[in-house]
């Protein structure tokens, strides 16, 4: 059926083009009401070149950025029209839309940027890397034992802000000839100092279970998602007890590549709606909102896949169960927390009620959690990670001043590239 497949592909491309043009018209109408920060005022930029589907990577940094903004003014640079529309609605710090490279150059040269933060490895990051008189700093979008956390792309950045000793140790075994002592700066998890939010239910005697799976992954080695293998069965078992409240928070990309995964995700969402209709007092939650934090703190037990959610939950010191991937090719690093965590195999999904009851009262499991929380994040007392984040920025600002003094007499080179034309991205998703 090649002809039918080609037709569907062409229809999808056309739909994306029309959606992209509509989004750009909205941006054009809005941009006039969004003046750029005054020249020379921005000290830190967070660079985000991705589509809206990956905005979760930026959202988790909103509160830490707002925290430092009074001392080191921050702006988020967005290269996507779909993303900037959402960022303008949500961000607590200024957001600028710089789609063209020429727009980016003008903004860089009109500001006093010392540090640029990056939350992912988008190929367009290299369009920002050309600017040499600033520090390019990878801050990532979470701490985990995924293969993503040890990519050689770390070497592209001047510095990386990492969570703790576990991250440094992980990198030391994967990256050759990388000056970890200088270029990897542990800061803990500053987002954890801002885990909060209004509960969408009234607390009662029910045991609250957070199920927060990741997406299906784009290759066998990264196939960590459990929605299709574990999710339907474990959620059904919890919904049936009458004494549990389920918070279901799937990854935003769930089902984008795998129809079976998308179908399982839809089935879980439907089962939650049906359970609430049958018993409104249950107040089960399907959570796809932008705010992350309250879920991690409120849940009595959390069930996650191998993802950053494991470590966000670990920072709370509360019980956690990790699903074991069914893919035999999934890359699992059991040298850290995953080597002593409570695993859930797919065949055990139907027994989740008994398993979650056990981890709630297992003192050995709690002791292991405390040990690994310190190993991954250092001091997790309130405010400690934020203090380390600020200290790291202060250090980088001091290093910028030191190098600026060394090179104050140098001729400033042109950093533009007349051959770096912007690709036409009209066929790419914008929403």
Short mmCIF file of N, CA and C in Angstrom, two decimals, residues 251-395:
data_model
loop_
_atom_site.label_atom_id
_atom_site.label_comp_id
_atom_site.label_asym_id
_atom_site.label_seq_id
_atom_site.Cartn_x
_atom_site.Cartn_y
_atom_site.Cartn_z
N UNK A 251 3.80 11.13 29.81
CA UNK A 251 4.71 12.03 29.10
C UNK A 251 3.97 12.70 27.95
N UNK A 252 4.24 13.98 27.67
CA UNK A 252 3.51 14.67 26.59
C UNK A 252 3.66 14.02 25.22
N UNK A 253 4.73 13.27 25.01
CA UNK A 253 4.96 12.65 23.70
C UNK A 253 4.39 11.23 23.61
N UNK A 254 3.68 10.80 24.62
CA UNK A 254 3.18 9.43 24.63
C UNK A 254 2.34 9.11 23.39
N UNK A 255 2.76 8.09 22.66
CA UNK A 255 2.00 7.64 21.49
C UNK A 255 2.30 8.35 20.20
N UNK A 256 3.31 9.23 20.18
CA UNK A 256 3.58 9.97 18.94
C UNK A 256 4.14 9.08 17.85
N UNK A 257 4.78 7.97 18.22
CA UNK A 257 5.39 7.09 17.23
C UNK A 257 4.73 5.71 17.15
N UNK A 258 4.06 5.30 18.20
CA UNK A 258 3.56 3.93 18.30
C UNK A 258 2.04 3.96 18.52
N UNK A 259 1.28 3.45 17.55
CA UNK A 259 -0.18 3.48 17.63
C UNK A 259 -0.68 2.64 18.81
N UNK A 260 -0.03 1.52 19.10
CA UNK A 260 -0.44 0.69 20.23
C UNK A 260 -0.25 1.45 21.54
N UNK A 261 0.83 2.19 21.63
CA UNK A 261 1.10 2.98 22.83
C UNK A 261 0.05 4.07 22.99
N UNK A 262 -0.28 4.73 21.88
CA UNK A 262 -1.30 5.78 21.91
C UNK A 262 -2.65 5.21 22.32
N UNK A 263 -2.97 4.03 21.83
CA UNK A 263 -4.24 3.39 22.17
C UNK A 263 -4.31 3.03 23.65
N UNK A 264 -3.20 2.52 24.20
CA UNK A 264 -3.17 2.18 25.63
C UNK A 264 -3.31 3.43 26.48
N UNK A 265 -2.68 4.51 26.05
CA UNK A 265 -2.78 5.78 26.77
C UNK A 265 -4.23 6.26 26.79
N UNK A 266 -4.88 6.20 25.64
CA UNK A 266 -6.29 6.61 25.56
C UNK A 266 -7.17 5.72 26.43
N UNK A 267 -6.86 4.42 26.49
CA UNK A 267 -7.66 3.50 27.31
C UNK A 267 -7.55 3.83 28.79
N UNK A 268 -6.34 4.20 29.24
CA UNK A 268 -6.16 4.57 30.65
C UNK A 268 -6.94 5.84 30.97
N UNK A 269 -6.84 6.82 30.10
CA UNK A 269 -7.57 8.08 30.32
C UNK A 269 -9.07 7.82 30.39
N UNK A 270 -9.57 6.95 29.50
CA UNK A 270 -11.00 6.62 29.49
C UNK A 270 -11.40 5.87 30.76
N UNK A 271 -10.52 4.99 31.24
CA UNK A 271 -10.86 4.22 32.45
C UNK A 271 -10.93 5.12 33.68
N UNK A 272 -10.09 6.13 33.73
CA UNK A 272 -10.13 7.09 34.84
C UNK A 272 -11.43 7.88 34.80
N UNK A 273 -11.81 8.32 33.61
CA UNK A 273 -13.08 9.06 33.47
C UNK A 273 -14.26 8.18 33.89
N UNK A 274 -14.24 6.91 33.50
CA UNK A 274 -15.33 6.00 33.85
C UNK A 274 -15.39 5.75 35.35
N UNK A 275 -14.21 5.61 35.98
CA UNK A 275 -14.17 5.38 37.43
C UNK A 275 -14.71 6.59 38.19
N UNK A 276 -14.39 7.78 37.73
CA UNK A 276 -14.90 8.99 38.37
C UNK A 276 -16.40 9.14 38.18
N UNK A 277 -16.89 8.73 37.02
CA UNK A 277 -18.34 8.80 36.77
C UNK A 277 -19.09 7.83 37.67
N UNK A 278 -18.48 6.66 37.90
CA UNK A 278 -19.13 5.66 38.75
C UNK A 278 -19.07 6.04 40.22
N UNK A 279 -17.99 6.73 40.62
CA UNK A 279 -17.82 7.14 42.03
C UNK A 279 -17.13 8.50 42.06
N UNK A 280 -17.91 9.58 42.04
CA UNK A 280 -17.31 10.93 41.99
C UNK A 280 -16.41 11.23 43.19
N UNK A 281 -16.63 10.54 44.31
CA UNK A 281 -15.79 10.80 45.47
C UNK A 281 -14.37 10.28 45.29
N UNK A 282 -14.15 9.41 44.29
CA UNK A 282 -12.81 8.85 44.06
C UNK A 282 -11.83 9.94 43.64
N UNK A 283 -12.28 10.87 42.82
CA UNK A 283 -11.47 12.01 42.38
C UNK A 283 -10.11 11.58 41.81
N UNK A 284 -10.13 10.54 40.96
CA UNK A 284 -8.92 10.17 40.24
C UNK A 284 -8.56 11.31 39.29
N UNK A 285 -7.29 11.42 38.94
CA UNK A 285 -6.83 12.58 38.17
C UNK A 285 -6.07 12.14 36.92
N UNK A 286 -6.53 12.60 35.76
CA UNK A 286 -5.69 12.57 34.56
C UNK A 286 -5.05 13.94 34.46
N UNK A 287 -3.74 13.98 34.59
CA UNK A 287 -3.01 15.24 34.69
C UNK A 287 -2.13 15.46 33.46
N UNK A 288 -2.49 16.43 32.65
CA UNK A 288 -1.64 16.82 31.52
C UNK A 288 -1.32 18.30 31.57
N UNK A 289 -1.36 18.88 32.76
CA UNK A 289 -1.11 20.31 32.92
C UNK A 289 0.37 20.65 32.89
N UNK A 290 0.69 21.93 32.78
CA UNK A 290 2.09 22.36 32.69
C UNK A 290 2.83 22.34 34.02
N UNK A 291 2.10 22.28 35.12
CA UNK A 291 2.72 22.41 36.44
C UNK A 291 3.14 21.04 36.97
N UNK A 292 4.42 20.93 37.33
CA UNK A 292 4.93 19.70 37.91
C UNK A 292 5.49 19.99 39.29
N UNK A 293 5.10 19.21 40.26
CA UNK A 293 5.59 19.38 41.63
C UNK A 293 4.63 18.82 42.64
N UNK A 294 3.38 19.30 42.62
CA UNK A 294 2.41 18.85 43.60
C UNK A 294 2.19 17.34 43.52
N UNK A 295 2.26 16.79 42.29
CA UNK A 295 2.04 15.36 42.11
C UNK A 295 3.09 14.55 42.87
N UNK A 296 4.33 15.00 42.81
CA UNK A 296 5.44 14.28 43.42
C UNK A 296 5.37 14.32 44.94
N UNK A 297 4.89 15.43 45.46
CA UNK A 297 4.81 15.59 46.91
C UNK A 297 3.55 14.93 47.46
N UNK A 298 2.44 15.01 46.74
CA UNK A 298 1.15 14.54 47.26
C UNK A 298 1.02 13.02 47.27
N UNK A 299 1.66 12.34 46.33
CA UNK A 299 1.47 10.89 46.20
C UNK A 299 2.10 10.13 47.35
N UNK A 300 1.38 9.14 47.84
CA UNK A 300 1.94 8.25 48.86
C UNK A 300 2.93 7.28 48.23
N UNK A 301 2.63 6.84 47.02
CA UNK A 301 3.49 5.96 46.24
C UNK A 301 3.56 6.50 44.82
N UNK A 302 4.74 6.44 44.21
CA UNK A 302 4.88 6.84 42.81
C UNK A 302 5.36 5.65 42.00
N UNK A 303 4.78 5.49 40.81
CA UNK A 303 5.21 4.46 39.86
C UNK A 303 5.69 5.19 38.62
N UNK A 304 6.94 5.01 38.27
CA UNK A 304 7.49 5.72 37.12
C UNK A 304 8.30 4.76 36.25
N UNK A 305 8.56 5.20 35.03
CA UNK A 305 9.49 4.50 34.17
C UNK A 305 10.89 5.05 34.40
N UNK A 306 11.86 4.50 33.71
CA UNK A 306 13.22 5.04 33.78
C UNK A 306 13.19 6.40 33.07
N UNK A 307 13.23 7.44 33.84
CA UNK A 307 13.15 8.80 33.30
C UNK A 307 13.52 9.76 34.41
N UNK A 308 13.49 11.04 34.10
CA UNK A 308 13.80 12.05 35.11
C UNK A 308 12.79 12.03 36.25
N UNK A 309 11.58 11.51 36.00
CA UNK A 309 10.58 11.45 37.06
C UNK A 309 11.03 10.58 38.23
N UNK A 310 11.85 9.56 37.96
CA UNK A 310 12.40 8.73 39.04
C UNK A 310 13.14 9.62 40.04
N UNK A 311 13.93 10.52 39.50
CA UNK A 311 14.84 11.30 40.34
C UNK A 311 14.15 12.53 40.94
N UNK A 312 13.17 13.07 40.23
CA UNK A 312 12.36 14.13 40.84
C UNK A 312 11.62 13.58 42.06
N UNK A 313 11.11 12.36 41.92
CA UNK A 313 10.44 11.73 43.06
C UNK A 313 11.46 11.36 44.15
N UNK A 314 12.61 10.88 43.75
CA UNK A 314 13.65 10.50 44.71
C UNK A 314 14.01 11.66 45.62
N UNK A 315 13.98 12.87 45.07
CA UNK A 315 14.33 14.05 45.86
C UNK A 315 13.35 14.30 47.00
N UNK A 316 12.15 13.70 46.94
CA UNK A 316 11.18 13.88 48.02
C UNK A 316 11.39 12.86 49.14
N UNK A 317 12.16 11.79 48.86
CA UNK A 317 12.40 10.76 49.87
C UNK A 317 11.19 9.87 50.14
N UNK A 318 10.21 9.86 49.23
CA UNK A 318 8.99 9.07 49.44
C UNK A 318 8.99 7.84 48.53
N UNK A 319 8.22 6.80 48.87
CA UNK A 319 8.29 5.52 48.16
C UNK A 319 8.08 5.63 46.65
N UNK A 320 8.87 4.82 45.93
CA UNK A 320 8.83 4.84 44.47
C UNK A 320 9.02 3.42 43.94
N UNK A 321 8.29 3.10 42.89
CA UNK A 321 8.40 1.83 42.17
C UNK A 321 8.76 2.15 40.73
N UNK A 322 9.72 1.43 40.16
CA UNK A 322 10.18 1.69 38.80
C UNK A 322 9.81 0.52 37.91
N UNK A 323 9.16 0.81 36.79
CA UNK A 323 8.79 -0.25 35.86
C UNK A 323 10.02 -0.74 35.10
N UNK A 324 10.12 -2.05 34.96
CA UNK A 324 11.24 -2.60 34.19
C UNK A 324 10.84 -2.67 32.71
N UNK A 325 11.64 -2.09 31.82
CA UNK A 325 11.29 -2.11 30.39
C UNK A 325 11.17 -3.53 29.86
N UNK A 326 10.22 -3.74 28.96
CA UNK A 326 10.07 -5.06 28.35
C UNK A 326 11.04 -5.25 27.20
N UNK A 327 11.55 -4.17 26.64
CA UNK A 327 12.50 -4.28 25.53
C UNK A 327 13.83 -4.83 26.04
N UNK A 328 14.30 -5.95 25.50
CA UNK A 328 15.58 -6.49 25.94
C UNK A 328 16.76 -5.60 25.56
N UNK A 329 16.52 -4.67 24.63
CA UNK A 329 17.60 -3.78 24.19
C UNK A 329 17.66 -2.48 24.99
N UNK A 330 16.70 -2.26 25.89
CA UNK A 330 16.68 -1.02 26.67
C UNK A 330 17.96 -0.89 27.50
N UNK A 331 18.59 0.25 27.41
CA UNK A 331 19.85 0.51 28.11
C UNK A 331 19.54 0.88 29.56
N UNK A 332 19.88 0.02 30.49
CA UNK A 332 19.59 0.24 31.91
C UNK A 332 20.90 0.27 32.68
N UNK A 333 21.19 1.37 33.32
CA UNK A 333 22.39 1.52 34.14
C UNK A 333 22.02 1.21 35.59
N UNK A 334 22.36 0.03 36.05
CA UNK A 334 22.01 -0.38 37.41
C UNK A 334 23.16 -0.15 38.37
N UNK A 335 24.10 0.72 37.98
CA UNK A 335 25.20 1.04 38.86
C UNK A 335 24.82 2.04 39.95
N UNK A 336 23.65 2.70 39.79
CA UNK A 336 23.20 3.68 40.77
C UNK A 336 21.92 3.25 41.45
N UNK A 337 20.99 4.19 41.61
CA UNK A 337 19.73 3.90 42.29
C UNK A 337 18.98 2.73 41.68
N UNK A 338 19.04 2.60 40.35
CA UNK A 338 18.30 1.53 39.70
C UNK A 338 18.82 0.15 40.09
N UNK A 339 20.00 0.09 40.67
CA UNK A 339 20.53 -1.18 41.13
C UNK A 339 19.92 -1.64 42.44
N UNK A 340 19.22 -0.74 43.14
CA UNK A 340 18.63 -1.14 44.43
C UNK A 340 17.20 -0.66 44.59
N UNK A 341 16.57 -0.27 43.48
CA UNK A 341 15.19 0.23 43.56
C UNK A 341 14.19 -0.93 43.61
N UNK A 342 12.93 -0.62 43.81
CA UNK A 342 11.85 -1.60 43.74
C UNK A 342 11.34 -1.65 42.30
N UNK A 343 11.64 -2.74 41.60
CA UNK A 343 11.26 -2.88 40.20
C UNK A 343 9.85 -3.48 40.08
N UNK A 344 9.17 -3.12 39.00
CA UNK A 344 7.88 -3.72 38.66
C UNK A 344 7.98 -4.31 37.27
N UNK A 345 8.00 -5.64 37.18
CA UNK A 345 7.99 -6.31 35.88
C UNK A 345 6.59 -6.27 35.28
N UNK A 346 6.51 -6.39 33.97
CA UNK A 346 5.20 -6.33 33.30
C UNK A 346 4.27 -7.42 33.82
N UNK A 347 4.81 -8.58 34.11
CA UNK A 347 3.99 -9.68 34.61
C UNK A 347 3.45 -9.45 36.01
N UNK A 348 3.99 -8.47 36.72
CA UNK A 348 3.54 -8.16 38.07
C UNK A 348 2.56 -6.99 38.12
N UNK A 349 2.24 -6.41 36.97
CA UNK A 349 1.41 -5.20 36.95
C UNK A 349 0.07 -5.42 37.64
N UNK A 350 -0.51 -6.61 37.49
CA UNK A 350 -1.79 -6.89 38.12
C UNK A 350 -1.71 -7.02 39.63
N UNK A 351 -0.48 -7.16 40.16
CA UNK A 351 -0.27 -7.29 41.61
C UNK A 351 0.13 -5.96 42.25
N UNK A 352 -0.09 -4.87 41.55
CA UNK A 352 0.41 -3.57 42.01
C UNK A 352 -0.16 -3.16 43.37
N UNK A 353 -1.36 -3.57 43.70
CA UNK A 353 -1.94 -3.18 44.99
C UNK A 353 -1.11 -3.74 46.14
N UNK A 354 -0.80 -5.02 46.09
CA UNK A 354 0.01 -5.64 47.14
C UNK A 354 1.42 -5.06 47.16
N UNK A 355 1.97 -4.81 45.98
CA UNK A 355 3.34 -4.28 45.90
C UNK A 355 3.40 -2.87 46.47
N UNK A 356 2.43 -2.03 46.13
CA UNK A 356 2.44 -0.66 46.65
C UNK A 356 2.21 -0.64 48.16
N UNK A 357 1.36 -1.57 48.67
CA UNK A 357 1.17 -1.66 50.12
C UNK A 357 2.49 -2.02 50.81
N UNK A 358 3.26 -2.90 50.19
CA UNK A 358 4.52 -3.32 50.80
C UNK A 358 5.53 -2.19 50.87
N UNK A 359 5.71 -1.43 49.76
CA UNK A 359 6.75 -0.39 49.76
C UNK A 359 6.40 0.75 50.72
N UNK A 360 5.11 0.91 51.03
CA UNK A 360 4.72 1.96 51.98
C UNK A 360 5.25 1.71 53.37
N UNK A 361 5.48 0.45 53.73
CA UNK A 361 5.88 0.12 55.10
C UNK A 361 7.27 -0.51 55.18
N UNK A 362 7.99 -0.56 54.07
CA UNK A 362 9.30 -1.24 54.03
C UNK A 362 10.39 -0.27 54.50
N UNK A 363 10.90 -0.48 55.71
CA UNK A 363 11.92 0.42 56.26
C UNK A 363 13.24 0.32 55.50
N UNK A 364 13.58 -0.87 55.01
CA UNK A 364 14.81 -1.01 54.22
C UNK A 364 14.73 -0.18 52.95
N UNK A 365 13.56 -0.20 52.31
CA UNK A 365 13.38 0.59 51.09
C UNK A 365 13.53 2.08 51.39
N UNK A 366 13.01 2.53 52.51
CA UNK A 366 13.12 3.95 52.89
C UNK A 366 14.58 4.33 53.14
N UNK A 367 15.34 3.43 53.77
CA UNK A 367 16.75 3.71 54.02
C UNK A 367 17.52 3.82 52.71
N UNK A 368 17.19 2.95 51.76
CA UNK A 368 17.85 3.02 50.45
C UNK A 368 17.50 4.33 49.75
N UNK A 369 16.24 4.75 49.85
CA UNK A 369 15.83 6.03 49.25
C UNK A 369 16.65 7.19 49.81
N UNK A 370 16.81 7.22 51.11
CA UNK A 370 17.55 8.31 51.74
C UNK A 370 18.99 8.34 51.25
N UNK A 371 19.60 7.15 51.17
CA UNK A 371 20.98 7.08 50.70
C UNK A 371 21.12 7.61 49.27
N UNK A 372 20.24 7.13 48.38
CA UNK A 372 20.36 7.51 46.97
C UNK A 372 19.92 8.94 46.71
N UNK A 373 19.03 9.47 47.52
CA UNK A 373 18.66 10.88 47.37
C UNK A 373 19.89 11.77 47.61
N UNK A 374 20.65 11.44 48.64
CA UNK A 374 21.87 12.23 48.93
C UNK A 374 22.91 12.01 47.85
N UNK A 375 23.01 10.80 47.34
CA UNK A 375 23.98 10.47 46.30
C UNK A 375 23.68 11.24 45.01
N UNK A 376 22.42 11.35 44.67
CA UNK A 376 22.05 12.01 43.41
C UNK A 376 21.95 13.53 43.53
N UNK A 377 21.56 14.03 44.71
CA UNK A 377 21.25 15.45 44.80
C UNK A 377 22.02 16.20 45.89
N UNK A 378 22.79 15.52 46.69
CA UNK A 378 23.46 16.20 47.79
C UNK A 378 22.45 16.59 48.86
N UNK A 379 22.64 17.75 49.42
CA UNK A 379 21.75 18.25 50.47
C UNK A 379 20.38 18.55 49.86
N UNK A 380 19.36 17.83 50.32
CA UNK A 380 18.01 18.05 49.78
C UNK A 380 17.12 18.84 50.73
N UNK A 381 17.71 19.45 51.75
CA UNK A 381 16.90 20.28 52.65
C UNK A 381 16.38 21.50 51.90
N UNK A 382 15.22 22.03 52.30
CA UNK A 382 14.61 23.14 51.56
C UNK A 382 15.56 24.32 51.35
N UNK A 383 15.68 24.76 50.11
CA UNK A 383 16.51 25.91 49.77
C UNK A 383 17.95 25.60 49.45
N UNK A 384 18.42 24.39 49.78
CA UNK A 384 19.84 24.07 49.58
C UNK A 384 20.22 24.05 48.10
N UNK A 385 19.38 23.43 47.26
CA UNK A 385 19.69 23.35 45.84
C UNK A 385 19.64 24.73 45.19
N UNK A 386 18.68 25.55 45.58
CA UNK A 386 18.61 26.91 45.03
C UNK A 386 19.86 27.69 45.38
N UNK A 387 20.35 27.52 46.61
CA UNK A 387 21.59 28.20 47.02
C UNK A 387 22.76 27.74 46.16
N UNK A 388 22.82 26.44 45.83
CA UNK A 388 23.91 25.94 45.00
C UNK A 388 23.78 26.42 43.56
N UNK A 389 22.55 26.53 43.08
CA UNK A 389 22.31 27.07 41.74
C UNK A 389 22.81 28.51 41.65
N UNK A 390 22.47 29.30 42.65
CA UNK A 390 22.91 30.70 42.66
C UNK A 390 24.43 30.78 42.78
N UNK A 391 25.00 29.91 43.60
CA UNK A 391 26.45 29.89 43.76
C UNK A 391 27.15 29.56 42.44
N UNK A 392 26.59 28.59 41.70
CA UNK A 392 27.16 28.22 40.40
C UNK A 392 27.10 29.39 39.42
N UNK A 393 25.97 30.09 39.40
CA UNK A 393 25.85 31.24 38.50
C UNK A 393 26.83 32.33 38.91
N UNK A 394 26.95 32.58 40.20
CA UNK A 394 27.91 33.56 40.67
C UNK A 394 29.32 33.21 40.25
N UNK A 395 29.67 31.94 40.33
CA UNK A 395 31.00 31.48 39.90
C UNK A 395 31.21 31.74 38.41
#
